[in-house]
């Protein structure tokens, strides 16, 4: 037992009104009792006529949790591992993104990883969100008094891992239903934390443990500590006058609390059990004897009668395999309800659990994880209507869709027990007739766009498609309609599309490169009919098979002709549609401990001209190179270095922080974003002009050597404005006068106007291309937000 008295040492954290990533305009602040509503964000006149919309793909990423409000029907949130959070819109039957604007700019992209969401059971307007994509830095708690339309935040004194392993566990963040100003958080590395002022300040609950895992301890468990996996209040969450709160003291905090402890933190903290209980609001804790030990407890649900239903799973997930057990627990006694054990090559585990009702007729929905496919005997969602005595499968081999594997959170709608939902690797799926002998399931992903775009390329005006999308996990897609899910792709399944390009004089010819994730094998592929049919390249260039990371790209100069720059490799060219590849004369890339790659661009007016940029590596890496620009006049076979650009000392930075673009309407008109500044050449790289507008914003304190936002990382050229003096509209992602955003110039870089605004941040922009047929339209990615476009 651990009954050490709780020493209340408060670590204050600054409550900050959220600004745009590089500055903003709102000055509203939170009240002392609850997060306040923002006054709104500044809208710039340059963007008044611009609309921002998601390109339709549909899901495409892992939704790690669903959070219903317990008393208000249809108030529901979805959290994702890399793409922020969404709120359900019952009127439109779609999801509304709530992390696109203020507080989620380029400098805050890691806060698009959401580890836990909590609602206030007594106020359906209040919502809290704990964010941080990985545990390399402390997280944030966002707070909203209008269901996520506006946010304030505090910086938390512990790390958050929204995209670390075990990210569906929880919920880690809970609001006390009897005293909603009290919040608890189960952290990954630093034990249990408590706030008594609606999340403004936090103190470690040292009565449970004062231990914090060291980095060596975290590394020893694979780099993703699980820590305190969930918190549950033993009280009816449907309101302040139910459960175990004494009627004589209507403002008292809930006294009985459970906290699940992962094996890693139990070992580091010297704790003896995987479940602890407090009977005095957290002042002291007692180990609970559990029927199995050494397992994770990913979910624990409380029924209306106070019975708990507890999942024990050996793995942390997502999609953990067994052994796994489901027990019910009355506070003293455990009753086994269901087991999953590896058998005959099948290794089912357990993920989410949700309950409805009470007593002998308690409905239990159980998610079976690591169960892939759809076949007789398959388990995806198991349902019991008699408190776990008997079970039946309600998703496998039923009408409609199925989504197996990562069934790590299952929820029964508090307002409708026939409505059951669960998460999976591609989004959310639901049934509205769970009681039927064969329930019908269907994905509910309208509005959720969570693909992670790696590259996007636009064809010349008049092509039969709009762009080519190269994305992580879902691969390469040719998109012909912004409002429908694309259908044209190479058919590689679970794969990364790293780059694609088309022949400008013959855009039906498309070439792409990527990685088949299951085998980590490189792939090159082509289509001669605009993406309708595909074939694999017959061979790979040198370095491609060994270097499959994303620091690679490809350009097409004409049908059957391309230049491929694999990561960490000398680029090669083909003139016979990939039957053979010949290395160029570009030098090998130096560097140790970092992945490198050449950025390539093809001149659309002269297909014999190809440009290559070596960004140097990383300014902090002692083995990095300086930056170099190279140009070719023989279709990318041989290259000559531009001494002029080297003499200007471009920033040394990583592959993902630089961009190279050529004006498709003028030969030799090249634009370079080097991560810090913009450079322009009108003679194919012979001479250069450095633009003075863009410059990086540098961090302070421990991160003072790292830019908060780099000055210029993306450049794209599209259709010119009517009557413009320059033949293309130029779009740059970077920082001007201390404010980062998307900037547009219609006069060749003489003047720049901010193109986006405070409400359109998307966690920063990762890739961008401009439309050649529509002025003012760009296609771009947010952090885990799929592709978006403007009008």
PDB file of C-alpha atoms in Angstrom, residues 526-767:
ATOM      1  CA  UNK A 526       3.794   5.168 -63.839  1.00  0.00           C
ATOM      2  CA  UNK A 527       0.564   5.787 -65.700  1.00  0.00           C
ATOM      3  CA  UNK A 528       0.185   6.719 -69.326  1.00  0.00           C
ATOM      4  CA  UNK A 529      -3.525   7.567 -69.199  1.00  0.00           C
ATOM      5  CA  UNK A 530      -3.869  10.104 -66.401  1.00  0.00           C
ATOM      6  CA  UNK A 531      -4.009   7.598 -63.561  1.00  0.00           C
ATOM      7  CA  UNK A 532      -6.612   5.170 -64.887  1.00  0.00           C
ATOM      8  CA  UNK A 533      -4.122   2.309 -65.201  1.00  0.00           C
ATOM      9  CA  UNK A 534      -0.704   1.845 -63.644  1.00  0.00           C
ATOM     10  CA  UNK A 535       2.437  -0.249 -63.974  1.00  0.00           C
ATOM     11  CA  UNK A 536       5.578  -0.581 -61.889  1.00  0.00           C
ATOM     12  CA  UNK A 537       8.946   0.613 -63.120  1.00  0.00           C
ATOM     13  CA  UNK A 538      10.947  -2.410 -64.226  1.00  0.00           C
ATOM     14  CA  UNK A 539      13.948  -1.357 -62.126  1.00  0.00           C
ATOM     15  CA  UNK A 540      15.032   0.994 -59.358  1.00  0.00           C
ATOM     16  CA  UNK A 541      17.875   3.518 -59.429  1.00  0.00           C
ATOM     17  CA  UNK A 542      20.940   3.138 -57.241  1.00  0.00           C
ATOM     18  CA  UNK A 543      20.167   3.869 -53.606  1.00  0.00           C
ATOM     19  CA  UNK A 544      16.389   3.614 -53.872  1.00  0.00           C
ATOM     20  CA  UNK A 545      16.029   0.132 -52.418  1.00  0.00           C
ATOM     21  CA  UNK A 546      18.256   0.920 -49.442  1.00  0.00           C
ATOM     22  CA  UNK A 547      16.932   4.426 -48.716  1.00  0.00           C
ATOM     23  CA  UNK A 548      13.152   4.489 -48.342  1.00  0.00           C
ATOM     24  CA  UNK A 549      12.750   7.515 -46.081  1.00  0.00           C
ATOM     25  CA  UNK A 550      10.738  10.508 -47.219  1.00  0.00           C
ATOM     26  CA  UNK A 551      13.702  12.667 -48.241  1.00  0.00           C
ATOM     27  CA  UNK A 552      13.198  11.672 -51.865  1.00  0.00           C
ATOM     28  CA  UNK A 553      11.520  13.126 -54.923  1.00  0.00           C
ATOM     29  CA  UNK A 554      11.092  12.732 -58.645  1.00  0.00           C
ATOM     30  CA  UNK A 555      10.528  14.991 -61.636  1.00  0.00           C
ATOM     31  CA  UNK A 556       9.297  14.152 -65.135  1.00  0.00           C
ATOM     32  CA  UNK A 557      10.745  15.955 -68.151  1.00  0.00           C
ATOM     33  CA  UNK A 558       8.769  14.162 -70.886  1.00  0.00           C
ATOM     34  CA  UNK A 559       6.875  10.937 -71.443  1.00  0.00           C
ATOM     35  CA  UNK A 560       9.079   8.023 -70.335  1.00  0.00           C
ATOM     36  CA  UNK A 561      11.755  10.415 -69.035  1.00  0.00           C
ATOM     37  CA  UNK A 562      12.310  11.198 -65.359  1.00  0.00           C
ATOM     38  CA  UNK A 563      14.933  12.010 -62.728  1.00  0.00           C
ATOM     39  CA  UNK A 564      14.657  10.243 -59.362  1.00  0.00           C
ATOM     40  CA  UNK A 565      16.498  11.451 -56.256  1.00  0.00           C
ATOM     41  CA  UNK A 566      16.289   8.712 -53.595  1.00  0.00           C
ATOM     42  CA  UNK A 567      17.045   9.718 -50.023  1.00  0.00           C
ATOM     43  CA  UNK A 568      20.751   9.921 -49.149  1.00  0.00           C
ATOM     44  CA  UNK A 569      21.632   9.093 -52.750  1.00  0.00           C
ATOM     45  CA  UNK A 570      22.914  10.488 -56.020  1.00  0.00           C
ATOM     46  CA  UNK A 571      19.937  11.132 -58.338  1.00  0.00           C
ATOM     47  CA  UNK A 572      19.548   8.966 -61.437  1.00  0.00           C
ATOM     48  CA  UNK A 573      17.699   9.481 -64.722  1.00  0.00           C
ATOM     49  CA  UNK A 574      15.741   7.230 -67.053  1.00  0.00           C
ATOM     50  CA  UNK A 575      14.930   7.695 -70.722  1.00  0.00           C
ATOM     51  CA  UNK A 576      13.128   4.386 -71.153  1.00  0.00           C
ATOM     52  CA  UNK A 577      10.316   4.584 -68.608  1.00  0.00           C
ATOM     53  CA  UNK A 578      12.269   3.023 -65.751  1.00  0.00           C
ATOM     54  CA  UNK A 579      13.682   0.038 -67.614  1.00  0.00           C
ATOM     55  CA  UNK A 580      17.140   1.380 -66.802  1.00  0.00           C
ATOM     56  CA  UNK A 581      18.525   4.165 -64.607  1.00  0.00           C
ATOM     57  CA  UNK A 582      21.801   6.035 -64.955  1.00  0.00           C
ATOM     58  CA  UNK A 583      23.368   8.036 -62.108  1.00  0.00           C
ATOM     59  CA  UNK A 584      23.806  11.746 -62.695  1.00  0.00           C
ATOM     60  CA  UNK A 585      27.076  13.531 -61.961  1.00  0.00           C
ATOM     61  CA  UNK A 586      25.691  15.151 -58.814  1.00  0.00           C
ATOM     62  CA  UNK A 587      27.953  14.549 -55.812  1.00  0.00           C
ATOM     63  CA  UNK A 588      27.138  12.128 -53.007  1.00  0.00           C
ATOM     64  CA  UNK A 589      25.536  13.667 -49.951  1.00  0.00           C
ATOM     65  CA  UNK A 590      27.620  13.969 -46.799  1.00  0.00           C
ATOM     66  CA  UNK A 591      26.326  13.772 -43.242  1.00  0.00           C
ATOM     67  CA  UNK A 592      25.995  11.343 -40.377  1.00  0.00           C
ATOM     68  CA  UNK A 593      22.889  10.721 -38.321  1.00  0.00           C
ATOM     69  CA  UNK A 594      20.451  12.600 -40.564  1.00  0.00           C
ATOM     70  CA  UNK A 595      18.588  11.734 -43.754  1.00  0.00           C
ATOM     71  CA  UNK A 596      19.360  13.923 -46.748  1.00  0.00           C
ATOM     72  CA  UNK A 597      17.999  14.377 -50.224  1.00  0.00           C
ATOM     73  CA  UNK A 598      18.228  16.526 -53.355  1.00  0.00           C
ATOM     74  CA  UNK A 599      15.243  18.745 -54.166  1.00  0.00           C
ATOM     75  CA  UNK A 600      14.482  18.570 -57.899  1.00  0.00           C
ATOM     76  CA  UNK A 601      12.454  20.803 -60.229  1.00  0.00           C
ATOM     77  CA  UNK A 602      11.822  20.560 -63.971  1.00  0.00           C
ATOM     78  CA  UNK A 603      11.649  23.579 -66.235  1.00  0.00           C
ATOM     79  CA  UNK A 604       8.222  23.439 -67.890  1.00  0.00           C
ATOM     80  CA  UNK A 605       9.217  25.684 -70.828  1.00  0.00           C
ATOM     81  CA  UNK A 606      12.414  23.803 -71.659  1.00  0.00           C
ATOM     82  CA  UNK A 607      12.307  20.077 -70.731  1.00  0.00           C
ATOM     83  CA  UNK A 608      16.074  19.856 -71.120  1.00  0.00           C
ATOM     84  CA  UNK A 609      16.496  21.999 -68.017  1.00  0.00           C
ATOM     85  CA  UNK A 610      16.353  20.398 -64.572  1.00  0.00           C
ATOM     86  CA  UNK A 611      17.354  21.999 -61.289  1.00  0.00           C
ATOM     87  CA  UNK A 612      18.648  20.391 -58.091  1.00  0.00           C
ATOM     88  CA  UNK A 613      19.131  21.823 -54.614  1.00  0.00           C
ATOM     89  CA  UNK A 614      21.179  20.338 -51.772  1.00  0.00           C
ATOM     90  CA  UNK A 615      20.013  22.035 -48.562  1.00  0.00           C
ATOM     91  CA  UNK A 616      23.143  21.067 -46.634  1.00  0.00           C
ATOM     92  CA  UNK A 617      21.660  18.818 -43.958  1.00  0.00           C
ATOM     93  CA  UNK A 618      21.021  20.520 -40.616  1.00  0.00           C
ATOM     94  CA  UNK A 619      22.642  23.546 -39.012  1.00  0.00           C
ATOM     95  CA  UNK A 620      23.090  21.631 -35.753  1.00  0.00           C
ATOM     96  CA  UNK A 621      24.790  18.591 -37.322  1.00  0.00           C
ATOM     97  CA  UNK A 622      28.582  18.821 -37.334  1.00  0.00           C
ATOM     98  CA  UNK A 623      28.840  16.608 -40.425  1.00  0.00           C
ATOM     99  CA  UNK A 624      26.479  18.711 -42.537  1.00  0.00           C
ATOM    100  CA  UNK A 625      27.417  20.308 -45.825  1.00  0.00           C
ATOM    101  CA  UNK A 626      26.826  23.824 -47.088  1.00  0.00           C
ATOM    102  CA  UNK A 627      23.911  24.442 -49.442  1.00  0.00           C
ATOM    103  CA  UNK A 628      24.366  24.041 -53.218  1.00  0.00           C
ATOM    104  CA  UNK A 629      22.244  24.731 -56.314  1.00  0.00           C
ATOM    105  CA  UNK A 630      22.808  22.803 -59.547  1.00  0.00           C
ATOM    106  CA  UNK A 631      21.337  23.137 -63.052  1.00  0.00           C
ATOM    107  CA  UNK A 632      21.197  20.793 -66.038  1.00  0.00           C
ATOM    108  CA  UNK A 633      20.687  21.570 -69.722  1.00  0.00           C
ATOM    109  CA  UNK A 634      20.544  17.980 -70.966  1.00  0.00           C
ATOM    110  CA  UNK A 635      17.404  16.673 -69.301  1.00  0.00           C
ATOM    111  CA  UNK A 636      18.925  16.042 -65.883  1.00  0.00           C
ATOM    112  CA  UNK A 637      21.821  13.859 -67.008  1.00  0.00           C
ATOM    113  CA  UNK A 638      24.671  16.171 -66.030  1.00  0.00           C
ATOM    114  CA  UNK A 639      24.617  19.183 -63.733  1.00  0.00           C
ATOM    115  CA  UNK A 640      26.641  22.353 -63.170  1.00  0.00           C
ATOM    116  CA  UNK A 641      26.799  24.118 -59.822  1.00  0.00           C
ATOM    117  CA  UNK A 642      25.719  27.727 -59.399  1.00  0.00           C
ATOM    118  CA  UNK A 643      28.610  29.486 -57.699  1.00  0.00           C
ATOM    119  CA  UNK A 644      26.453  32.578 -57.302  1.00  0.00           C
ATOM    120  CA  UNK A 645      23.980  30.964 -54.912  1.00  0.00           C
ATOM    121  CA  UNK A 646      26.709  29.227 -52.909  1.00  0.00           C
ATOM    122  CA  UNK A 647      28.354  32.615 -52.419  1.00  0.00           C
ATOM    123  CA  UNK A 648      25.150  33.936 -50.822  1.00  0.00           C
ATOM    124  CA  UNK A 649      25.385  31.276 -48.061  1.00  0.00           C
ATOM    125  CA  UNK A 650      21.841  29.907 -48.029  1.00  0.00           C
ATOM    126  CA  UNK A 651      20.653  28.429 -44.757  1.00  0.00           C
ATOM    127  CA  UNK A 652      21.793  24.899 -43.968  1.00  0.00           C
ATOM    128  CA  UNK A 653      18.649  22.998 -43.017  1.00  0.00           C
ATOM    129  CA  UNK A 654      16.738  19.784 -43.525  1.00  0.00           C
ATOM    130  CA  UNK A 655      15.127  18.485 -46.705  1.00  0.00           C
ATOM    131  CA  UNK A 656      11.614  19.150 -45.408  1.00  0.00           C
ATOM    132  CA  UNK A 657      12.295  22.832 -44.754  1.00  0.00           C
ATOM    133  CA  UNK A 658      13.193  23.858 -48.312  1.00  0.00           C
ATOM    134  CA  UNK A 659      11.276  24.201 -51.558  1.00  0.00           C
ATOM    135  CA  UNK A 660      12.190  24.701 -55.198  1.00  0.00           C
ATOM    136  CA  UNK A 661       9.750  25.913 -57.868  1.00  0.00           C
ATOM    137  CA  UNK A 662       9.970  27.065 -61.487  1.00  0.00           C
ATOM    138  CA  UNK A 663       7.633  29.520 -63.157  1.00  0.00           C
ATOM    139  CA  UNK A 664       5.845  27.272 -65.676  1.00  0.00           C
ATOM    140  CA  UNK A 665       5.347  30.251 -67.997  1.00  0.00           C
ATOM    141  CA  UNK A 666       8.962  31.456 -68.289  1.00  0.00           C
ATOM    142  CA  UNK A 667      12.130  29.484 -68.993  1.00  0.00           C
ATOM    143  CA  UNK A 668      14.823  29.658 -66.332  1.00  0.00           C
ATOM    144  CA  UNK A 669      12.616  31.533 -63.834  1.00  0.00           C
ATOM    145  CA  UNK A 670      13.475  29.735 -60.573  1.00  0.00           C
ATOM    146  CA  UNK A 671      12.366  30.381 -56.991  1.00  0.00           C
ATOM    147  CA  UNK A 672      14.014  28.907 -53.914  1.00  0.00           C
ATOM    148  CA  UNK A 673      12.860  28.888 -50.284  1.00  0.00           C
ATOM    149  CA  UNK A 674      15.940  27.907 -48.258  1.00  0.00           C
ATOM    150  CA  UNK A 675      14.180  27.642 -44.888  1.00  0.00           C
ATOM    151  CA  UNK A 676      15.108  31.188 -43.909  1.00  0.00           C
ATOM    152  CA  UNK A 677      14.769  33.435 -46.960  1.00  0.00           C
ATOM    153  CA  UNK A 678      13.540  33.587 -50.565  1.00  0.00           C
ATOM    154  CA  UNK A 679      15.846  33.645 -53.597  1.00  0.00           C
ATOM    155  CA  UNK A 680      14.947  34.329 -57.246  1.00  0.00           C
ATOM    156  CA  UNK A 681      16.845  33.644 -60.452  1.00  0.00           C
ATOM    157  CA  UNK A 682      15.750  34.524 -63.985  1.00  0.00           C
ATOM    158  CA  UNK A 683      18.701  32.888 -65.741  1.00  0.00           C
ATOM    159  CA  UNK A 684      18.377  29.250 -64.667  1.00  0.00           C
ATOM    160  CA  UNK A 685      20.407  29.766 -61.519  1.00  0.00           C
ATOM    161  CA  UNK A 686      23.342  31.694 -62.983  1.00  0.00           C
ATOM    162  CA  UNK A 687      22.603  34.731 -60.819  1.00  0.00           C
ATOM    163  CA  UNK A 688      20.326  35.235 -57.845  1.00  0.00           C
ATOM    164  CA  UNK A 689      18.469  37.940 -55.955  1.00  0.00           C
ATOM    165  CA  UNK A 690      17.724  37.507 -52.266  1.00  0.00           C
ATOM    166  CA  UNK A 691      14.349  38.914 -51.199  1.00  0.00           C
ATOM    167  CA  UNK A 692      14.415  40.891 -47.984  1.00  0.00           C
ATOM    168  CA  UNK A 693      10.836  40.179 -46.884  1.00  0.00           C
ATOM    169  CA  UNK A 694      11.156  36.742 -45.319  1.00  0.00           C
ATOM    170  CA  UNK A 695      13.162  35.867 -42.214  1.00  0.00           C
ATOM    171  CA  UNK A 696      13.013  33.211 -39.517  1.00  0.00           C
ATOM    172  CA  UNK A 697      11.667  33.763 -36.032  1.00  0.00           C
ATOM    173  CA  UNK A 698      14.068  32.312 -33.515  1.00  0.00           C
ATOM    174  CA  UNK A 699      13.229  30.637 -30.226  1.00  0.00           C
ATOM    175  CA  UNK A 700      14.380  31.642 -26.779  1.00  0.00           C
ATOM    176  CA  UNK A 701      15.728  29.875 -23.709  1.00  0.00           C
ATOM    177  CA  UNK A 702      16.544  26.204 -24.145  1.00  0.00           C
ATOM    178  CA  UNK A 703      15.425  26.266 -27.769  1.00  0.00           C
ATOM    179  CA  UNK A 704      17.104  29.526 -28.706  1.00  0.00           C
ATOM    180  CA  UNK A 705      19.182  27.857 -31.429  1.00  0.00           C
ATOM    181  CA  UNK A 706      16.079  26.511 -33.193  1.00  0.00           C
ATOM    182  CA  UNK A 707      13.719  28.734 -35.201  1.00  0.00           C
ATOM    183  CA  UNK A 708      10.189  28.828 -33.826  1.00  0.00           C
ATOM    184  CA  UNK A 709       9.117  29.349 -37.421  1.00  0.00           C
ATOM    185  CA  UNK A 710      11.439  29.252 -40.398  1.00  0.00           C
ATOM    186  CA  UNK A 711      11.375  32.279 -42.643  1.00  0.00           C
ATOM    187  CA  UNK A 712      10.450  30.594 -45.926  1.00  0.00           C
ATOM    188  CA  UNK A 713       9.854  26.883 -46.385  1.00  0.00           C
ATOM    189  CA  UNK A 714       7.437  26.519 -49.302  1.00  0.00           C
ATOM    190  CA  UNK A 715       7.016  28.257 -52.636  1.00  0.00           C
ATOM    191  CA  UNK A 716       4.520  27.529 -55.412  1.00  0.00           C
ATOM    192  CA  UNK A 717       3.570  29.342 -58.606  1.00  0.00           C
ATOM    193  CA  UNK A 718       0.105  29.295 -60.162  1.00  0.00           C
ATOM    194  CA  UNK A 719      -2.192  31.112 -62.544  1.00  0.00           C
ATOM    195  CA  UNK A 720      -1.519  34.842 -62.634  1.00  0.00           C
ATOM    196  CA  UNK A 721      -3.980  37.477 -61.514  1.00  0.00           C
ATOM    197  CA  UNK A 722      -5.906  39.154 -64.332  1.00  0.00           C
ATOM    198  CA  UNK A 723      -3.785  41.975 -65.723  1.00  0.00           C
ATOM    199  CA  UNK A 724      -0.819  41.155 -63.464  1.00  0.00           C
ATOM    200  CA  UNK A 725       2.651  42.361 -64.430  1.00  0.00           C
ATOM    201  CA  UNK A 726       4.170  38.932 -63.726  1.00  0.00           C
ATOM    202  CA  UNK A 727       3.169  35.732 -65.508  1.00  0.00           C
ATOM    203  CA  UNK A 728       2.390  33.733 -62.337  1.00  0.00           C
ATOM    204  CA  UNK A 729       1.002  34.254 -58.870  1.00  0.00           C
ATOM    205  CA  UNK A 730       3.650  33.381 -56.255  1.00  0.00           C
ATOM    206  CA  UNK A 731       2.706  31.812 -52.919  1.00  0.00           C
ATOM    207  CA  UNK A 732       5.199  31.465 -50.082  1.00  0.00           C
ATOM    208  CA  UNK A 733       4.823  29.931 -46.630  1.00  0.00           C
ATOM    209  CA  UNK A 734       7.018  31.875 -44.244  1.00  0.00           C
ATOM    210  CA  UNK A 735       7.317  34.837 -41.917  1.00  0.00           C
ATOM    211  CA  UNK A 736       7.149  38.512 -42.893  1.00  0.00           C
ATOM    212  CA  UNK A 737       7.537  41.296 -40.329  1.00  0.00           C
ATOM    213  CA  UNK A 738       7.215  38.860 -37.453  1.00  0.00           C
ATOM    214  CA  UNK A 739       4.028  37.237 -38.679  1.00  0.00           C
ATOM    215  CA  UNK A 740       4.017  33.825 -40.301  1.00  0.00           C
ATOM    216  CA  UNK A 741       1.486  32.654 -42.823  1.00  0.00           C
ATOM    217  CA  UNK A 742       0.905  32.144 -46.513  1.00  0.00           C
ATOM    218  CA  UNK A 743       1.927  35.170 -48.580  1.00  0.00           C
ATOM    219  CA  UNK A 744       1.059  35.982 -52.193  1.00  0.00           C
ATOM    220  CA  UNK A 745       2.720  38.229 -54.725  1.00  0.00           C
ATOM    221  CA  UNK A 746       1.193  39.154 -58.078  1.00  0.00           C
ATOM    222  CA  UNK A 747       4.105  41.289 -59.289  1.00  0.00           C
ATOM    223  CA  UNK A 748       7.060  38.953 -59.248  1.00  0.00           C
ATOM    224  CA  UNK A 749       7.932  39.374 -55.576  1.00  0.00           C
ATOM    225  CA  UNK A 750       7.886  43.150 -55.382  1.00  0.00           C
ATOM    226  CA  UNK A 751       4.948  43.257 -52.988  1.00  0.00           C
ATOM    227  CA  UNK A 752       3.512  40.586 -50.685  1.00  0.00           C
ATOM    228  CA  UNK A 753       0.093  40.235 -49.085  1.00  0.00           C
ATOM    229  CA  UNK A 754      -0.804  37.754 -46.392  1.00  0.00           C
ATOM    230  CA  UNK A 755      -3.061  35.192 -48.036  1.00  0.00           C
ATOM    231  CA  UNK A 756      -4.309  33.235 -45.016  1.00  0.00           C
ATOM    232  CA  UNK A 757      -5.561  34.625 -41.702  1.00  0.00           C
ATOM    233  CA  UNK A 758      -5.720  33.806 -38.015  1.00  0.00           C
ATOM    234  CA  UNK A 759      -8.602  31.376 -38.465  1.00  0.00           C
ATOM    235  CA  UNK A 760      -6.770  29.284 -41.074  1.00  0.00           C
ATOM    236  CA  UNK A 761      -3.622  27.910 -39.447  1.00  0.00           C
ATOM    237  CA  UNK A 762      -4.015  24.086 -39.629  1.00  0.00           C
ATOM    238  CA  UNK A 763      -1.024  23.387 -37.402  1.00  0.00           C
ATOM    239  CA  UNK A 764       1.302  24.759 -40.053  1.00  0.00           C
ATOM    240  CA  UNK A 765       1.530  23.951 -43.748  1.00  0.00           C
ATOM    241  CA  UNK A 766       3.675  21.042 -44.883  1.00  0.00           C
ATOM    242  CA  UNK A 767       3.292  20.886 -48.681  1.00  0.00           C
TER     243      UNK A 767
END
